[in-house]
Short mmCIF file of C-alpha atoms and ligand atoms in Angstrom, two decimals:
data_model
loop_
_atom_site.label_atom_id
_atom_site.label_comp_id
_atom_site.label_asym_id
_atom_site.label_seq_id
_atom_site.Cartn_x
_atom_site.Cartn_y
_atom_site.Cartn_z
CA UNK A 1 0.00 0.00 0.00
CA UNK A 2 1.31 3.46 -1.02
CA UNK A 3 2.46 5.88 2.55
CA UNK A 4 -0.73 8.47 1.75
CA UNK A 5 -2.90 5.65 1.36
CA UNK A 6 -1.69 3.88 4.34
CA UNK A 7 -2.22 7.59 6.26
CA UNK A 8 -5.53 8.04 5.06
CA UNK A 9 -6.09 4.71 6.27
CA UNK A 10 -4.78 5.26 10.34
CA UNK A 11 -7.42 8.63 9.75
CA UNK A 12 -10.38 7.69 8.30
CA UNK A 13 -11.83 6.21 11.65
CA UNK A 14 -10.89 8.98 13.60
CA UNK A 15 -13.85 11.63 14.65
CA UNK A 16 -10.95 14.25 12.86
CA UNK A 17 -7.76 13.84 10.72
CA UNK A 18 -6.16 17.45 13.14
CA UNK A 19 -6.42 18.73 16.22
CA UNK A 20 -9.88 20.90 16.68
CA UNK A 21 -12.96 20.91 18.69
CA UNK A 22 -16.44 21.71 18.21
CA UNK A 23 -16.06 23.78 21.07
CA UNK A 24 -12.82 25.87 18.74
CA UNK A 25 -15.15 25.84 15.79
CA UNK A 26 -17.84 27.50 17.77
CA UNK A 27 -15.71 30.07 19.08
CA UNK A 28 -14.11 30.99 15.99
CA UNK A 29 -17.84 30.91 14.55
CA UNK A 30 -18.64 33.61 17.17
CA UNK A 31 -16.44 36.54 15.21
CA UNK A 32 -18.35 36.47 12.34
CA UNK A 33 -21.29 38.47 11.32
CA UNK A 34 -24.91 35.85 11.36
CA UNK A 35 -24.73 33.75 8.94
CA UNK A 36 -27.95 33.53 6.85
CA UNK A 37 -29.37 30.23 3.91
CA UNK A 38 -27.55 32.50 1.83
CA UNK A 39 -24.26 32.44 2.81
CA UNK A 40 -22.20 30.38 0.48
CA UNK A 41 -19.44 28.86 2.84
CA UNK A 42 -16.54 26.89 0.96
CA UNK A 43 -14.94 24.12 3.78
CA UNK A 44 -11.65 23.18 1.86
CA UNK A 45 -9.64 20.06 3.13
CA UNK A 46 -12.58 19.10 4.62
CA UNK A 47 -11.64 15.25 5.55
CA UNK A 48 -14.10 13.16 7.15
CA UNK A 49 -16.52 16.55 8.30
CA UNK A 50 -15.76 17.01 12.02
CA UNK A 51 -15.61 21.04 11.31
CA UNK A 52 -18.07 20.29 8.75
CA UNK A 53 -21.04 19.03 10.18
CA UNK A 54 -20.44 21.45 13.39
CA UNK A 55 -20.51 24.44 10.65
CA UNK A 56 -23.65 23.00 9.51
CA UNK A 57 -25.64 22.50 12.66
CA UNK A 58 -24.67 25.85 14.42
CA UNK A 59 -25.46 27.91 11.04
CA UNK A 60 -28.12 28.36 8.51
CA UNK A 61 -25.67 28.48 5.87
CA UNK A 62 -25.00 26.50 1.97
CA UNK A 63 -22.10 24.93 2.89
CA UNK A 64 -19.38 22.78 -0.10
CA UNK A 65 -17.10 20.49 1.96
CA UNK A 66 -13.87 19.50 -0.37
CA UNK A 67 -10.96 17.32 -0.16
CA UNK A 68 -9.03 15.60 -2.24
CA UNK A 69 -9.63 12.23 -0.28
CA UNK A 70 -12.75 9.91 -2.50
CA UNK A 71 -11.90 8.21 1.27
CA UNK A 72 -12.86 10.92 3.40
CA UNK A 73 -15.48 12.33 1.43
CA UNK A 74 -17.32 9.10 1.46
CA UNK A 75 -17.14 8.89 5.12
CA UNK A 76 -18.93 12.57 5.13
CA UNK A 77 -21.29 11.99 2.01
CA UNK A 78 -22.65 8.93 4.36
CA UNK A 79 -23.23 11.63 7.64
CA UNK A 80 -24.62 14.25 5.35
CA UNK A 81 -27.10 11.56 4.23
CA UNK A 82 -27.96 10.50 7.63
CA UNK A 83 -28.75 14.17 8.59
CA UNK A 84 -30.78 14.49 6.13
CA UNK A 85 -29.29 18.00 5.20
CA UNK A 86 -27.92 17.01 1.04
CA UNK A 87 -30.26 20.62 0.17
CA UNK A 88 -27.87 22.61 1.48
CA UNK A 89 -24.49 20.65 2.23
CA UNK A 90 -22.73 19.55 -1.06
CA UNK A 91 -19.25 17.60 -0.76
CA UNK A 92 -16.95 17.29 -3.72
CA UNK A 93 -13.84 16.04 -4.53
CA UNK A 94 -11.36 19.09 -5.43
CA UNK A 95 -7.58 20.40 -4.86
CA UNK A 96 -7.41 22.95 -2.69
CA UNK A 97 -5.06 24.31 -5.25
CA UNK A 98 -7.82 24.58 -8.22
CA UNK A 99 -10.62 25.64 -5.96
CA UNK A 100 -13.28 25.85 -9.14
CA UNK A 101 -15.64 28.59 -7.72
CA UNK A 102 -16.29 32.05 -10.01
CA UNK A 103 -14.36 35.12 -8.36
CA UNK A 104 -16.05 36.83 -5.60
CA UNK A 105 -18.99 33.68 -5.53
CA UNK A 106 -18.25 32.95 -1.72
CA UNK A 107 -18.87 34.47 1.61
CA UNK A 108 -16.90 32.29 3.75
CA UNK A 109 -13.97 29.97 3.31
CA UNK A 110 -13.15 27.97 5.86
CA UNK A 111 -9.89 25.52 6.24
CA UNK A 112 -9.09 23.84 9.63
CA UNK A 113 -5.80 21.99 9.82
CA UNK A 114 -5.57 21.81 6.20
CA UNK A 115 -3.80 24.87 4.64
CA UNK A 116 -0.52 23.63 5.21
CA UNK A 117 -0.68 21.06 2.17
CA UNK A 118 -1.36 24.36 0.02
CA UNK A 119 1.18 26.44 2.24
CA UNK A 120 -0.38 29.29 4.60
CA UNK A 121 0.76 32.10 2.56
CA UNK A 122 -0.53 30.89 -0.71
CA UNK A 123 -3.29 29.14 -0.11
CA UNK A 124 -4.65 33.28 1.58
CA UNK A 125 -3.31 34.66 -1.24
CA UNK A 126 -4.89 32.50 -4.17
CA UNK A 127 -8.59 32.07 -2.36
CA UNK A 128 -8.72 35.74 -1.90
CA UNK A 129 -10.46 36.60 -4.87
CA UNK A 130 -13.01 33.53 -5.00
CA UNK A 131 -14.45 35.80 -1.90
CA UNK A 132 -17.21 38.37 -1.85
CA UNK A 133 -16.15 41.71 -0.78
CA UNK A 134 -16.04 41.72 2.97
CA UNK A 135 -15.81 37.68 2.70
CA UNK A 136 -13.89 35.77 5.80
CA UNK A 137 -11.33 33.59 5.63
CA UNK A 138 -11.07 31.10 8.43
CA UNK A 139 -8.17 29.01 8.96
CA UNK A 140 -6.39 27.00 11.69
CA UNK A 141 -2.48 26.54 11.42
CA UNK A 142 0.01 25.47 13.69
CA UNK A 143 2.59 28.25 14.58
CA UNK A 144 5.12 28.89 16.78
CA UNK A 145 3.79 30.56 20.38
CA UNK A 146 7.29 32.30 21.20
CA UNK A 147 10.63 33.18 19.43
CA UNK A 148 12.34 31.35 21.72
CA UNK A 149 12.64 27.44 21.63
CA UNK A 150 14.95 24.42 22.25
CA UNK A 151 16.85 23.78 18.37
CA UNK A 152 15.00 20.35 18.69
CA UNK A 153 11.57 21.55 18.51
CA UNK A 154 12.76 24.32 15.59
CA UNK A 155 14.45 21.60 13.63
CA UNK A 156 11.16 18.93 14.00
CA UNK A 157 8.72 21.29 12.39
CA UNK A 158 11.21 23.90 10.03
CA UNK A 159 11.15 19.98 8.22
CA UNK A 160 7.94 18.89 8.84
CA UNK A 161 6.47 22.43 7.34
CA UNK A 162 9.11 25.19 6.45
CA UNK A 163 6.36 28.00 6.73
CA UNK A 164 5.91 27.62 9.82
CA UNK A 165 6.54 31.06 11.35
CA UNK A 166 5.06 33.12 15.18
CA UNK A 167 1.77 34.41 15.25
CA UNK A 168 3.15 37.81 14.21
CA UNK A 169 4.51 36.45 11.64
CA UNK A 170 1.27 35.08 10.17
CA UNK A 171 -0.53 38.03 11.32
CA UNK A 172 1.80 39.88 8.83
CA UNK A 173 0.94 37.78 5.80
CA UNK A 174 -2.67 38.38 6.51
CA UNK A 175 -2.13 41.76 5.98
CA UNK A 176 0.17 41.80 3.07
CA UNK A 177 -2.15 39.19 1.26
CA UNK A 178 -5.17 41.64 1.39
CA UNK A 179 -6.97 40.68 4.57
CA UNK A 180 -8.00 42.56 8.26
CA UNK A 181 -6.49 40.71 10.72
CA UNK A 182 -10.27 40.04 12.81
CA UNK A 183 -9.04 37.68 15.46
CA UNK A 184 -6.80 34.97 16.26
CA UNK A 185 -6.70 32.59 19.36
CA UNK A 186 -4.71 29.62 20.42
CA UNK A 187 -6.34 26.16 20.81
CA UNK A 188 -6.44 24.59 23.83
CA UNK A 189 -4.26 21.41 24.52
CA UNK A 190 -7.31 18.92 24.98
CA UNK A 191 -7.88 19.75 21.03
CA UNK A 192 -4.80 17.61 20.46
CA UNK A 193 -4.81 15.54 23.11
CA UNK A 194 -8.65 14.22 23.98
CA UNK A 195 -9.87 15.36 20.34
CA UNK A 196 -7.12 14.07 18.03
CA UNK A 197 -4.28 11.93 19.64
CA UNK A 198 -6.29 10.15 21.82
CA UNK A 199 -7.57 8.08 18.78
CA UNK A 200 -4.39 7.74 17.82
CA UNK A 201 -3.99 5.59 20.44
CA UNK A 202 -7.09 4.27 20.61
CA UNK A 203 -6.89 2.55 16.41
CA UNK A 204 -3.20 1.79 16.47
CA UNK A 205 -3.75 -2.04 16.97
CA UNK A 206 -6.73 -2.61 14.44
CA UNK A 207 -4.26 -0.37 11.90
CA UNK A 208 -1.50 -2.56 12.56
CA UNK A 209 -3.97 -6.00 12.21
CA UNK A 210 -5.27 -4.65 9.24
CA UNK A 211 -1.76 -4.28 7.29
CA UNK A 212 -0.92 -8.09 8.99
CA UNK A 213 1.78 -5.24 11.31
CA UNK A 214 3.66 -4.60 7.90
CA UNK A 215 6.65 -2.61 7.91
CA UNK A 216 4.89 0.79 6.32
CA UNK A 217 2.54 0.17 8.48
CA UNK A 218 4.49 -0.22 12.16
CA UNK A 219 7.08 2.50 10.97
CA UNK A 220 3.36 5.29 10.18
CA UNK A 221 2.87 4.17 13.95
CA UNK A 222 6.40 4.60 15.47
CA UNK A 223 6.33 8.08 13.42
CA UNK A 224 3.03 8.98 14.88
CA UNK A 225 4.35 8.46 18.21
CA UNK A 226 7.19 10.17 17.92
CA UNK A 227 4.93 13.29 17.33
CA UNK A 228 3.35 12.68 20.00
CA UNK A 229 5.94 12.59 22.34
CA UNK A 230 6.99 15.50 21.20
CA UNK A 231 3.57 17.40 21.39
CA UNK A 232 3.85 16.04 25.34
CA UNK A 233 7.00 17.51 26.15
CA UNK A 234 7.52 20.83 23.27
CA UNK A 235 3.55 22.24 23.83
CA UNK A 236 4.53 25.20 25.18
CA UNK A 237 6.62 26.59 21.99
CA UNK A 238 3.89 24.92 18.81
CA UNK A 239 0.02 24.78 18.97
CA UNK A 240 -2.85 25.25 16.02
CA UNK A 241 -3.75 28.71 16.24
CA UNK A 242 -7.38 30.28 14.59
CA UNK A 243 -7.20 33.05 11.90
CA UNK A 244 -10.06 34.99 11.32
CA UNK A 245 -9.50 37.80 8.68
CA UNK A 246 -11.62 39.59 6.90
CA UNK A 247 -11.27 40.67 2.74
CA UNK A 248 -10.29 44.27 2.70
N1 SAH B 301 -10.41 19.60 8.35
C1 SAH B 301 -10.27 18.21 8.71
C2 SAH B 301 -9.11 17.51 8.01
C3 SAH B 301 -7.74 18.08 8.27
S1 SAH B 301 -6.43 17.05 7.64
C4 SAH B 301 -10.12 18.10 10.22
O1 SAH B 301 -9.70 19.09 10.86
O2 SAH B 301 -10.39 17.03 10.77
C5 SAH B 301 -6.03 17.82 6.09
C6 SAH B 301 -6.98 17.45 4.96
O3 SAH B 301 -6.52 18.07 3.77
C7 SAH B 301 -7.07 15.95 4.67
O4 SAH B 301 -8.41 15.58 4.67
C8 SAH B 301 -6.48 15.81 3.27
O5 SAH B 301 -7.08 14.79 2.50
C9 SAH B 301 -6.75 17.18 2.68
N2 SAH B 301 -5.87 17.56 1.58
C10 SAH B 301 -4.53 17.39 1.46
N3 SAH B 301 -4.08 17.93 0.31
C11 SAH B 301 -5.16 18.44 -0.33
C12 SAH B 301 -5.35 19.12 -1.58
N4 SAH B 301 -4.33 19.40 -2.39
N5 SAH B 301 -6.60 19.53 -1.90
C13 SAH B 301 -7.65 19.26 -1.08
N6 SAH B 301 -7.54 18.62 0.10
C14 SAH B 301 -6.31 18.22 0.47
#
């Protein structure tokens, strides 16, 4: 099995494939203006829907979930269907960096632990004109809390994702890409721990049964481990942090 299938794989069964909350999608819900049926929110790197289906039961709004995953978006096409809500929740497969939506068609694009595959700075820059004036942008990325850390920590993540850069930092590419910098906040550490690793945990031995505890598949789990470990002991200098900016 290829290493992305074999990752989509250890996520599919999780309730999220990042660290989030319904509780963080509420509050970052809370800066923006009411939300009406005709709001056209865009969910990009959707996954299996966690953010998704929160969006879509604490708003009015027409919501398009996307991902490039046929896996995930199965797993949310079947919980849309359940709901009951297909009028006004539409998921399609799509690359976050072709988002196929006329300029200035959407009021709210939303992106929670997903706009690193695109790269923070692009990914603000190129959706910025598929949004309505005064359209939000909503995005969670991981960033550095202080300018100050052990080289360890630095060296882990400048390899895992090169962009990633200090809240004032980011705050600064909002700006320069076109955006007012609304809000930001910080989530809290039970969105990684109790929302995200904890299933981690939890599927490791059905993964490993299921791939008869093949090589890819014991080395995706030593890896995920590792970051874990890490999260434990580095948490003070890295967490996902909330963007909310608005299209000036
Ligand atoms: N928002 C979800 C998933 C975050 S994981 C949650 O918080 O639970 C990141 C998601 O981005 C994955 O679902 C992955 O399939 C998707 N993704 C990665 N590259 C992509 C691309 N180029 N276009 C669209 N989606 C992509």
């Amino acid at each position: 099995m290829e290493t992305l299938d074999l990752i989509i794989d250890f996520h599919k069964n999780n309730p999220r494939q990042g660290p989030g909350s319904q509780q963080s999608t509420i509050k970052a819900l809370q800066f923006l203006p009411q939300l009406t049926p005709q709001t056209q929110l865009l969910d990009v790197g959707c996954g299996t829907g966690a953010q998704t289906m929160v969006l879509s039961e604490q708003t009015p709004a027409h919501i398009t979930a996307v991902d490039s995953s046929k896996e995930f978006l199965s797993i949310l096409k079947h919980k849309v269907l359940q709901k009951g809500i297909t009028n006004r929740l539409t998921v399609k497969e799509m690359d976050m960096e072709q988002l196929a939506f006329a300029p200035e068609s959407l009021d709210v694009i939303w992106a929670e632990g997903a706009i690193y595959n695109i790269g923070f700075s692009r990914g603000i820059r190129e959706w910025r004109p598929l949004l309505k004036k005064d359209g939000y942008l909503v995005v969670s990325e991981i960033s550095w809390l202080s300018t100050e850390r052990p080289q360890i920590v630095d060296k882990y993540w400048t390899e895992v994702y090169p962009e990633m850069g200090t809240i004032a930092e980011k705050t600064a590419q909002i700006e320069e890409a076109g955006y007012i910098p609304v809000a930001h906040f910080v989530l809290p550490e039970s969105d990684w721990t109790s929302h995200y690793y904890h299933y981690y945990e939890a599927n490791e031995a059905a993964f490993l049964e299921r791939h008869s505890h093949s090589e890819d598949a014991k080395a995706l789990v030593e890896e995920n481990r590792q970051e874990m470990k890490h999260f434990e002991k580095y948490s003070a200098y890295y967490n996902y942090v909330f963007y909310i900016m608005q299209k000036r």
